[in-house]
Every structure is written in C-alpha cells, then in structure tokens.
PDB file of C-alpha atoms in Angstrom:
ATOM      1  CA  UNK A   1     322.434  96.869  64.828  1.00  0.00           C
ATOM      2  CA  UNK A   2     324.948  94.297  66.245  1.00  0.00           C
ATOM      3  CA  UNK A   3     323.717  90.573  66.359  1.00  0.00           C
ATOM      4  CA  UNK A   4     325.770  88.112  67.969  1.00  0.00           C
ATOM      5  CA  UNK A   5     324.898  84.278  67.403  1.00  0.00           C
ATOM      6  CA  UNK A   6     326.268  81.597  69.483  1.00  0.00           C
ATOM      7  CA  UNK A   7     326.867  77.983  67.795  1.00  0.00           C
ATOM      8  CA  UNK A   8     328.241  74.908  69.503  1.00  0.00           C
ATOM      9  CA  UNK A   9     327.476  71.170  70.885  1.00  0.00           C
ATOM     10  CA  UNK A  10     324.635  71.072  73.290  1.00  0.00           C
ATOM     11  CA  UNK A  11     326.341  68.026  74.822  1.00  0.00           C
ATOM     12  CA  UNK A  12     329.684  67.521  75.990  1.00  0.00           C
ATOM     13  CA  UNK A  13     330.932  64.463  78.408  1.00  0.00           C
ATOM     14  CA  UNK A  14     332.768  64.637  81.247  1.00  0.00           C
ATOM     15  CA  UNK A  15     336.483  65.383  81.446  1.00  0.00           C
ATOM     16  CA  UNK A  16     335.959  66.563  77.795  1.00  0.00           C
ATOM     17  CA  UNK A  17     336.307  70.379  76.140  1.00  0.00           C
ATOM     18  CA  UNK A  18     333.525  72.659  76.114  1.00  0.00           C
ATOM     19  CA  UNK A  19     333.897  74.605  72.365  1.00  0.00           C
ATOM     20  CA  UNK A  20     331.626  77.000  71.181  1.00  0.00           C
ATOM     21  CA  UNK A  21     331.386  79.618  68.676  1.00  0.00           C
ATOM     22  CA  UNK A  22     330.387  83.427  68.487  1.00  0.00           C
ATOM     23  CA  UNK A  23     329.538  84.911  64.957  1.00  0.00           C
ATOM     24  CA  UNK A  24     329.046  88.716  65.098  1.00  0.00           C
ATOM     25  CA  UNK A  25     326.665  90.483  62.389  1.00  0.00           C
ATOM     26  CA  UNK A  26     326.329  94.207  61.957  1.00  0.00           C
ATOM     27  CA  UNK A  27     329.508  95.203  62.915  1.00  0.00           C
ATOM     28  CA  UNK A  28     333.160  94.784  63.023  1.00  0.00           C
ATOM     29  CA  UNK A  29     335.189  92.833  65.550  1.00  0.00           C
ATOM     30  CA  UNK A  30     337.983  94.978  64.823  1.00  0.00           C
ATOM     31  CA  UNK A  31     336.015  97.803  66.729  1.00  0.00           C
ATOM     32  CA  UNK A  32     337.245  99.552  69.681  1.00  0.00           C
ATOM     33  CA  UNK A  33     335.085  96.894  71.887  1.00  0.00           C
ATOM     34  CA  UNK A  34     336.007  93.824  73.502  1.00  0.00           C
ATOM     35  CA  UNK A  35     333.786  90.671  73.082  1.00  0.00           C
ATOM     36  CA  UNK A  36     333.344  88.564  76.346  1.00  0.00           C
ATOM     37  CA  UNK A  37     331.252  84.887  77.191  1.00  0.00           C
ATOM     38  CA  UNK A  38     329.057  84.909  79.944  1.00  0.00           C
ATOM     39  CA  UNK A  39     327.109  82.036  81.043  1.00  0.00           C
ATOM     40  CA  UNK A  40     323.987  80.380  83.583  1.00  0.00           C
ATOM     41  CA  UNK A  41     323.464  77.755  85.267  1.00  0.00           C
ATOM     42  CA  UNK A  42     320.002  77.040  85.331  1.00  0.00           C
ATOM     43  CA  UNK A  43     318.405  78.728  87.553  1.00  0.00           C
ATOM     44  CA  UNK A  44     321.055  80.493  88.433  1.00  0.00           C
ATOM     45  CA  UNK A  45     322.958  84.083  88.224  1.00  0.00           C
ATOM     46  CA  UNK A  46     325.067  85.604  85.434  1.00  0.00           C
ATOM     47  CA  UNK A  47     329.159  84.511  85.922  1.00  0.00           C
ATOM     48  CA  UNK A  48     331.572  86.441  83.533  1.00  0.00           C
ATOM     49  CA  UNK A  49     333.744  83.791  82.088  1.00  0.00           C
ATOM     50  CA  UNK A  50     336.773  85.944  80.110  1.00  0.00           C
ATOM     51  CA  UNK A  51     336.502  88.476  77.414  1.00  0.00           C
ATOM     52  CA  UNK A  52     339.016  89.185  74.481  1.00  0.00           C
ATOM     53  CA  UNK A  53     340.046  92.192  71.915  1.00  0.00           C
ATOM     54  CA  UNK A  54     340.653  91.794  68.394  1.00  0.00           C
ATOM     55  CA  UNK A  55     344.159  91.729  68.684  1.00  0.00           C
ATOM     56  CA  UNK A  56     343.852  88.950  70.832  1.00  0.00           C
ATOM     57  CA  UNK A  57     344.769  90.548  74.106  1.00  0.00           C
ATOM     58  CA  UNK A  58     342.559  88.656  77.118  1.00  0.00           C
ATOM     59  CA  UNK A  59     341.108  88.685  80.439  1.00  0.00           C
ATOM     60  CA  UNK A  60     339.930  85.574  82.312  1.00  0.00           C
ATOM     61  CA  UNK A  61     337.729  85.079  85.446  1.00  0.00           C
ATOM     62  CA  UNK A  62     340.394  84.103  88.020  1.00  0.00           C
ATOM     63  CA  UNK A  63     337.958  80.903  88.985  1.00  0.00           C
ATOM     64  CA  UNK A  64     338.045  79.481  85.512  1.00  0.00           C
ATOM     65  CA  UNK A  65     341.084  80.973  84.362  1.00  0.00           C
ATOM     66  CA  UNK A  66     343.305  77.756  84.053  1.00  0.00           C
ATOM     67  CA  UNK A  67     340.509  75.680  82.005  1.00  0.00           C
ATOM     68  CA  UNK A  68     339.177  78.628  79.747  1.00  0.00           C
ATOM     69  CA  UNK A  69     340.867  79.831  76.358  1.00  0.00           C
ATOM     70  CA  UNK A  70     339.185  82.657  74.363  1.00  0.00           C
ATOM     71  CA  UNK A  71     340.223  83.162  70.959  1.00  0.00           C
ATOM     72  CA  UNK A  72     339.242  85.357  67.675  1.00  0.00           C
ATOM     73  CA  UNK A  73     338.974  84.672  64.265  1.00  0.00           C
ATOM     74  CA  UNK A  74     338.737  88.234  62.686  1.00  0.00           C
ATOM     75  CA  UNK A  75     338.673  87.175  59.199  1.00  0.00           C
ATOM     76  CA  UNK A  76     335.013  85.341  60.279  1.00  0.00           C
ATOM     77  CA  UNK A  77     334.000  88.158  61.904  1.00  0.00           C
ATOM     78  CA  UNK A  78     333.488  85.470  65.031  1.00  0.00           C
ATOM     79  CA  UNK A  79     335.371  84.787  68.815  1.00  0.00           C
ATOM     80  CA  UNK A  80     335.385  81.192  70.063  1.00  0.00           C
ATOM     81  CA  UNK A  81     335.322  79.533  73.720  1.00  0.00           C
ATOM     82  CA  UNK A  82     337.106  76.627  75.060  1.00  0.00           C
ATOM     83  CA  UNK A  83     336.973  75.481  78.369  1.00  0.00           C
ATOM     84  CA  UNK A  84     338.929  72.223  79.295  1.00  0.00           C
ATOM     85  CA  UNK A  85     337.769  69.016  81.605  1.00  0.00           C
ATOM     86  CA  UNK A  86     334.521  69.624  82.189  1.00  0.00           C
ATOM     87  CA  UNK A  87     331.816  68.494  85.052  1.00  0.00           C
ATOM     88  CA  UNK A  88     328.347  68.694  85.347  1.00  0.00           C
ATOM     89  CA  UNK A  89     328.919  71.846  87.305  1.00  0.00           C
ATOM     90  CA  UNK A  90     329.665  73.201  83.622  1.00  0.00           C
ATOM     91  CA  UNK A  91     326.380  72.731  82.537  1.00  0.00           C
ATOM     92  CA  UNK A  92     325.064  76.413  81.933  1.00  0.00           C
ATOM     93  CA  UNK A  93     322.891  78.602  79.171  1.00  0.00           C
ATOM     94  CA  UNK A  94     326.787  80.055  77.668  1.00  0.00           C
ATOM     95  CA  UNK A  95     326.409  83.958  75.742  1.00  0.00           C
ATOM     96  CA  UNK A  96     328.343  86.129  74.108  1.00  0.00           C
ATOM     97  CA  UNK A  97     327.967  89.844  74.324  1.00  0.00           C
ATOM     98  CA  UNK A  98     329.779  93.377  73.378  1.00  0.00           C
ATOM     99  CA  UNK A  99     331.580  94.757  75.672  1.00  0.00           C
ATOM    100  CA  UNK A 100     331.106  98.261  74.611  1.00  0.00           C
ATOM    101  CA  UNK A 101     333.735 101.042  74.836  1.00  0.00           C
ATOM    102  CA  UNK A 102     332.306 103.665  72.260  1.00  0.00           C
ATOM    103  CA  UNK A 103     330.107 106.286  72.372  1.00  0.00           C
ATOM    104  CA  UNK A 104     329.695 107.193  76.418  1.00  0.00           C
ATOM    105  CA  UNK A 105     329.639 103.020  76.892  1.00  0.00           C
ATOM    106  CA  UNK A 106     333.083 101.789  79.100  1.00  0.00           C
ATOM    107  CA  UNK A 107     332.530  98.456  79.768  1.00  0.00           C
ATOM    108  CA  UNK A 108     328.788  97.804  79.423  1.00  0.00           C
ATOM    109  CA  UNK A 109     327.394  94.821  77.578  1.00  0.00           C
ATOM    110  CA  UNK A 110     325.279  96.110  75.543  1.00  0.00           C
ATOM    111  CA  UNK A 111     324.436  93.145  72.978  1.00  0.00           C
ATOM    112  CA  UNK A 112     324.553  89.784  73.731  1.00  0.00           C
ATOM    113  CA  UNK A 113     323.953  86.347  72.075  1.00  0.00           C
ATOM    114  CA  UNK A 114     320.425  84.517  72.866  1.00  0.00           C
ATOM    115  CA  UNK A 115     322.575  82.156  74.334  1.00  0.00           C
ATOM    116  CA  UNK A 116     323.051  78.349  74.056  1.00  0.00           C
ATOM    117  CA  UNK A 117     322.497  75.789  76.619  1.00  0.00           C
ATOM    118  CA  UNK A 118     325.020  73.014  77.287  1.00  0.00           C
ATOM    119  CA  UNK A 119     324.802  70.773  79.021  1.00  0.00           C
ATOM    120  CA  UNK A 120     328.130  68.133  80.685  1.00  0.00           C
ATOM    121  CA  UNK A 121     326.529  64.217  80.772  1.00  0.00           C
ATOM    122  CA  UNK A 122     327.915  60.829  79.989  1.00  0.00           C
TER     123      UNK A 122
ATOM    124  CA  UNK B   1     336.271  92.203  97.339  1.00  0.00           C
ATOM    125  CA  UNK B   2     334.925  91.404  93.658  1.00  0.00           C
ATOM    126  CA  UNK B   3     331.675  90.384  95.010  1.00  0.00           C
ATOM    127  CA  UNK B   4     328.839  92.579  94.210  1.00  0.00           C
ATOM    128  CA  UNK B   5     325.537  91.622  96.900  1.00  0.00           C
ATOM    129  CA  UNK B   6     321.873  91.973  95.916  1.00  0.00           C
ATOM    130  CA  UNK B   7     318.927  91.638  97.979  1.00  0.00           C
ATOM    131  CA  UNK B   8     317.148  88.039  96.142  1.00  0.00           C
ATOM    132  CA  UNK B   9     313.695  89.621  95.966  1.00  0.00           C
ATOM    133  CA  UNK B  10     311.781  92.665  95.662  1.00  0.00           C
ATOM    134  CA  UNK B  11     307.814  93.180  95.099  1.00  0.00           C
ATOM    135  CA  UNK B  12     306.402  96.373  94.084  1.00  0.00           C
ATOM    136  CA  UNK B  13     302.720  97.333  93.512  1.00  0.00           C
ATOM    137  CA  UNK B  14     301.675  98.099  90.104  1.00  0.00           C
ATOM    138  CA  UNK B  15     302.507 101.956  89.247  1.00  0.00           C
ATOM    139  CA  UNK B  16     304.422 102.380  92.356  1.00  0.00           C
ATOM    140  CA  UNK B  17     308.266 102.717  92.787  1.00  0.00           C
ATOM    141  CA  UNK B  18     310.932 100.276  93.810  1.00  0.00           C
ATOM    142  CA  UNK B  19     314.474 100.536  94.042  1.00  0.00           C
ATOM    143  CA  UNK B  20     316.951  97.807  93.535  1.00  0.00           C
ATOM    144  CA  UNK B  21     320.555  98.079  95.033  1.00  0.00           C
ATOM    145  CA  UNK B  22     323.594  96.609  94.585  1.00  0.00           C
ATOM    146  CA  UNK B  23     326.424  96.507  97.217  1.00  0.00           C
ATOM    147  CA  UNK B  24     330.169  96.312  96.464  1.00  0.00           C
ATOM    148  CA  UNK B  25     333.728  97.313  96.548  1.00  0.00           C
ATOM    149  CA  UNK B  26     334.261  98.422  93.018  1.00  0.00           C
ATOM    150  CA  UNK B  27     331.521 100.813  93.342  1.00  0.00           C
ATOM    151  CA  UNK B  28     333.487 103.354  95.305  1.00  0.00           C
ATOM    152  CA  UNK B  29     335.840 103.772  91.585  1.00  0.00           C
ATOM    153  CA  UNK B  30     333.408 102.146  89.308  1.00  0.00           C
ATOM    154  CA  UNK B  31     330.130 102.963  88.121  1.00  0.00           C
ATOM    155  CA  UNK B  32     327.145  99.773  87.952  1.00  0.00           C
ATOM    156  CA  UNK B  33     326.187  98.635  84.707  1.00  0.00           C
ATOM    157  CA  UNK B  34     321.943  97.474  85.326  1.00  0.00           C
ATOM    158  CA  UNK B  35     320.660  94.187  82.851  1.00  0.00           C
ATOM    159  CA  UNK B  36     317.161  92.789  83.036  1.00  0.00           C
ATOM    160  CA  UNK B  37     316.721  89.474  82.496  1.00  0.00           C
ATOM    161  CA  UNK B  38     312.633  87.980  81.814  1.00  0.00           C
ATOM    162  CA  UNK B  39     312.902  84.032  81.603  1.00  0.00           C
ATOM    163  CA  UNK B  40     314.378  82.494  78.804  1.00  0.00           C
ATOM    164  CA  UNK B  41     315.795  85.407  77.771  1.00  0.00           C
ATOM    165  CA  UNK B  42     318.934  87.039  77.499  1.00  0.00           C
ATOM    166  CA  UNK B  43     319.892  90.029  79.460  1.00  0.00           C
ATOM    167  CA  UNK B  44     319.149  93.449  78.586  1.00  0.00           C
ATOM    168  CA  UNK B  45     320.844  96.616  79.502  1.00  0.00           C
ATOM    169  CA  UNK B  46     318.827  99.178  81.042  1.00  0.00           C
ATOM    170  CA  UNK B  47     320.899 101.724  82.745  1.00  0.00           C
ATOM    171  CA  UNK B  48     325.131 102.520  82.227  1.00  0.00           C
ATOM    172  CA  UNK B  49     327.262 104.876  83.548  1.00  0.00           C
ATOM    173  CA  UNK B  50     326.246 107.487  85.845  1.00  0.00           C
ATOM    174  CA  UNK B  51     322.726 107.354  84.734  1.00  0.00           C
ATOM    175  CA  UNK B  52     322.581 106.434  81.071  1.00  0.00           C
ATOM    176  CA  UNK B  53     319.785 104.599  78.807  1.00  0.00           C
ATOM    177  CA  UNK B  54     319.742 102.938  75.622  1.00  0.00           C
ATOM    178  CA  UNK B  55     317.803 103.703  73.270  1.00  0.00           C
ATOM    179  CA  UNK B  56     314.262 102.158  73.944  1.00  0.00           C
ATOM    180  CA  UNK B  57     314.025 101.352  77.338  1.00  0.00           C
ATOM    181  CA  UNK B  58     311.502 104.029  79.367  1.00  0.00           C
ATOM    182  CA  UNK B  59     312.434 106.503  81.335  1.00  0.00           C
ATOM    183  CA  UNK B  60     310.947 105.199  84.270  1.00  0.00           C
ATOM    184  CA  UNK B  61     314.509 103.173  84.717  1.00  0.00           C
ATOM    185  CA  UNK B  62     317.194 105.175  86.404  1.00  0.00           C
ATOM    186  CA  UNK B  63     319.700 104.888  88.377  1.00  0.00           C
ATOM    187  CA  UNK B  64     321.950 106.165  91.130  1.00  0.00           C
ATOM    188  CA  UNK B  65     325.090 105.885  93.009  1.00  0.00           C
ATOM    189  CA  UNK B  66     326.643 106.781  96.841  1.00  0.00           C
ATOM    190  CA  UNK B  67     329.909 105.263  97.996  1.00  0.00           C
ATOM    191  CA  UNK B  68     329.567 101.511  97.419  1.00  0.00           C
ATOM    192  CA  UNK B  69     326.156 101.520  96.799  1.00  0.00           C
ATOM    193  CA  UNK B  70     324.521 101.439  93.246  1.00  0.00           C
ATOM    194  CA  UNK B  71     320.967 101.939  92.974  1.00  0.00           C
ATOM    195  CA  UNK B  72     318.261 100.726  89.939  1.00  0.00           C
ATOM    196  CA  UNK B  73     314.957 103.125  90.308  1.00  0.00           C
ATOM    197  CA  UNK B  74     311.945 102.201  88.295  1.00  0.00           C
ATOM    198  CA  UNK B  75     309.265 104.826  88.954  1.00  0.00           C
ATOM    199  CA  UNK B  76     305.982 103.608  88.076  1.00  0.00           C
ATOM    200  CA  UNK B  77     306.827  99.638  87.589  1.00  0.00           C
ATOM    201  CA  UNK B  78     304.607  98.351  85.024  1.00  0.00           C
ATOM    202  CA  UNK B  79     304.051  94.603  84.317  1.00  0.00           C
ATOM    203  CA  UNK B  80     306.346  94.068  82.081  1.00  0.00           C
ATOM    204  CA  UNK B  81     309.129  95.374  84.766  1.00  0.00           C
ATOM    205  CA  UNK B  82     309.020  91.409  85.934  1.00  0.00           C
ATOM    206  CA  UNK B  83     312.009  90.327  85.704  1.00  0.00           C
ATOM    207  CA  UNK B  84     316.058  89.892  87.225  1.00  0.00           C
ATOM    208  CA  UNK B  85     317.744  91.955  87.657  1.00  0.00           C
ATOM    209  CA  UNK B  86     321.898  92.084  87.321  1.00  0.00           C
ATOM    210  CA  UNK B  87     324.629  94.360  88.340  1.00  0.00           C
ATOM    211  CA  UNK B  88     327.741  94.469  87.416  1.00  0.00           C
ATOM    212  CA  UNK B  89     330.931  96.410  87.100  1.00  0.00           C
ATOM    213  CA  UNK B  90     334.527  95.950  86.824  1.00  0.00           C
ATOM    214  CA  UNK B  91     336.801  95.019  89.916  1.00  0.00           C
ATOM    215  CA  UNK B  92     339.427  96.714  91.532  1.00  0.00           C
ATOM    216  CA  UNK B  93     341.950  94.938  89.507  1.00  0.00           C
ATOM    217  CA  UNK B  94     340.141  96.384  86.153  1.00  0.00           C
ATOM    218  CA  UNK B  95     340.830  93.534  84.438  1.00  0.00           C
ATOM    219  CA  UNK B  96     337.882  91.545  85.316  1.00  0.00           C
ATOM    220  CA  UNK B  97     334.192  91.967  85.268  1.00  0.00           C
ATOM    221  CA  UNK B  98     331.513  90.957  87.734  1.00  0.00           C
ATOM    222  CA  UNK B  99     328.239  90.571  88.387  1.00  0.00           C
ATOM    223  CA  UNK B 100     326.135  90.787  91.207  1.00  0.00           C
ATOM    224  CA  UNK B 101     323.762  88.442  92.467  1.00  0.00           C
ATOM    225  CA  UNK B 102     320.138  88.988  90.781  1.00  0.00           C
ATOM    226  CA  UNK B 103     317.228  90.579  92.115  1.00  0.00           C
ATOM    227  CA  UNK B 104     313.879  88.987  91.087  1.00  0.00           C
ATOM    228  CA  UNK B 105     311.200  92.077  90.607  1.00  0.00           C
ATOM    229  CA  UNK B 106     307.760  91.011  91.356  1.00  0.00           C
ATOM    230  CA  UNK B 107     305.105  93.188  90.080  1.00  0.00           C
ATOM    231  CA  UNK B 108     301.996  93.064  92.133  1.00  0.00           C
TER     232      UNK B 108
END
C-alpha cells in the first residue's frame, strides 16, 4: 500500500517561498506514475497545482505556473514543492497524491497525502 | 474550456438514488475521475475510467458518461455517502489536470 506524507512550515510570510516536502512509503517513485500537489483553500474546492515524473519531466497549472517549481529527490524516495512570493490567497490545506498510470488507472489519483495546512501571515 | 461545472448541492433521502454530474469540455475525449471528500479529510477515489472501482468502496458508486457529461450514481446512498464530491480529468491540452467544482451530498 502506497503512503504519501507531506512535511513542511505551517507558516510562511508574505512575499516569501512556500516549500514543502512529499515522502512516499510503499512504493517506488521510479514507477510508471507521476506524483502531483494539489491543494484547498479552506473551505474551498480542490486546484491541481503541477505534477512531476521521476525523471523530472513536469507539468504546471498555467495559473501558478510562473511561481511553482516541482522537483524529485529519487534517492529519498520523496518530491518537493516550491512556490515563490506568496499572499494570503496562498493559504490552503497543500497534498500530494499518485497520479496513477498502471494497472487500468491513466491519470487517476489514487493515493494522496493527509495533507498539510499552510497558512501566508506576517 | 478546462473548466469542469458541478451543481454546489445535492440531497438525497436515505436508501434512495442520486446522481451527481459533472459538465465539461474534456469529457467529450476524456473520461471523469470521481473523489469523495468527508471534512477534514483527504479525497478518496471512488470511480475511474469508464466505470471502474477500487478496491473497497461499494458497489452502490458508479458511474457514467454521454458527450460532455460525466455522471457519479450512488444507488442506495447510505449515511456515510455525506460528503464532496470532485471531478476531474485531464484538459484538452493533456498536459494538465482539473478539477471540477464540488458537489456537497446531503443525506437525508
């Protein structure tokens, strides 16, 4: 069973970089999936932020594409999130899931982190 | 168009049938991937592909598709079928993913 784990600040200030961490358990990141962030605002719907293969090939949400960077570490088994000058707007509940491609899965997210709030203050 | 449109809320009696659709572009090449989501929780997927389940969720979840309409069918909603509910797909560019706008299930 896959486990994802996210791990970052719950605070970040203004104009500053959002960084967090995803550490996958129970499987590779070298597999045939992509790993994406996703993230809430509170009370809020789901916005797809980017997603990234282990060979570090990428895909970014046109709306956040100039601020985000998604990057992989495959020797920690983990994928990592920046996203650059930051508002309040920012402020969201950020996963990480799977994008699965095995199996009769293309495209589906079919584990995700239990996500970690951060939130953008002074 | 990479939006994907949900109706905001649904009710459904207890043991009766609701569906829950979804309304986009990307539907007419791609199929809807369905997520629930109970508060302060992540999502879960329910229903992929053309009309696919993981294992564990009941087979009262299912789900349909006609031109650029995807459906979510739950056949006998139970109380524990509270929840949001998420589409999503890729978009026409199939490079990007999104999702669609959340239906809260209320289970009367």
């Amino acid at each position: 069973q896959v486990q994802l784990q996210e791990s970052g600040p719950g605070l970040v200030k203004p104009s500053e970089t959002l960084s967090l961490t995803c550490t996958v358990s129970g499987g590779s990141i070298s597999s045939s999936d992509w790993w994406s962030w996703v993230r809430q605002p509170p009370g809020r719907g789901l916005e797809w932020i980017g997603e990234i293969y282990h060979t570090g090939s990428t895909n970014y949400n046109p709306s956040l594409k100039s601020r985000v960077t998604i990057s992989v570490d495959k020797s920690k088994n983990q994928f990592s999130l920046k996203l650059s000058s930051v508002t309040a707007a920012d402020t969201a509940i950020y996963y990480c899931a799977r994008v699965a491609y095995s199996g009769n899965h293309y495209g589906d997210f079919d584990f995700w982190g239990q996500g970690t709030l951060v939130s953008v203050s002074s | 168009s990479s939006e994907l449109t949900q109706d905001p809320a649904v009710s459904v009696a207890l043991g009766q049938t609701v569906r829950i659709t979804c309304q986009g572009d990307s539907l007419r090449t791609y199929y809807a991937t369905w997520y629930q989501q109970k508060p302060g929780q992540a999502p879960v997927l329910v229903i992929y592909g053309k009309n696919n389940r993981p294992s564990g969720i009941p087979d009262r979840f299912s789900g349909s598709s006609s031109g650029n309409t995807a459906s979510l069918t739950i056949t006998g909603a139970q109380a524990e079928d509270e929840a949001d509910y998420y589409c999503n797909s890729r978009d026409n560019s199939n490079t990007l993913f999104v999702f669609g706008t959340g239906t809260k299930v209320t289970v009367l």
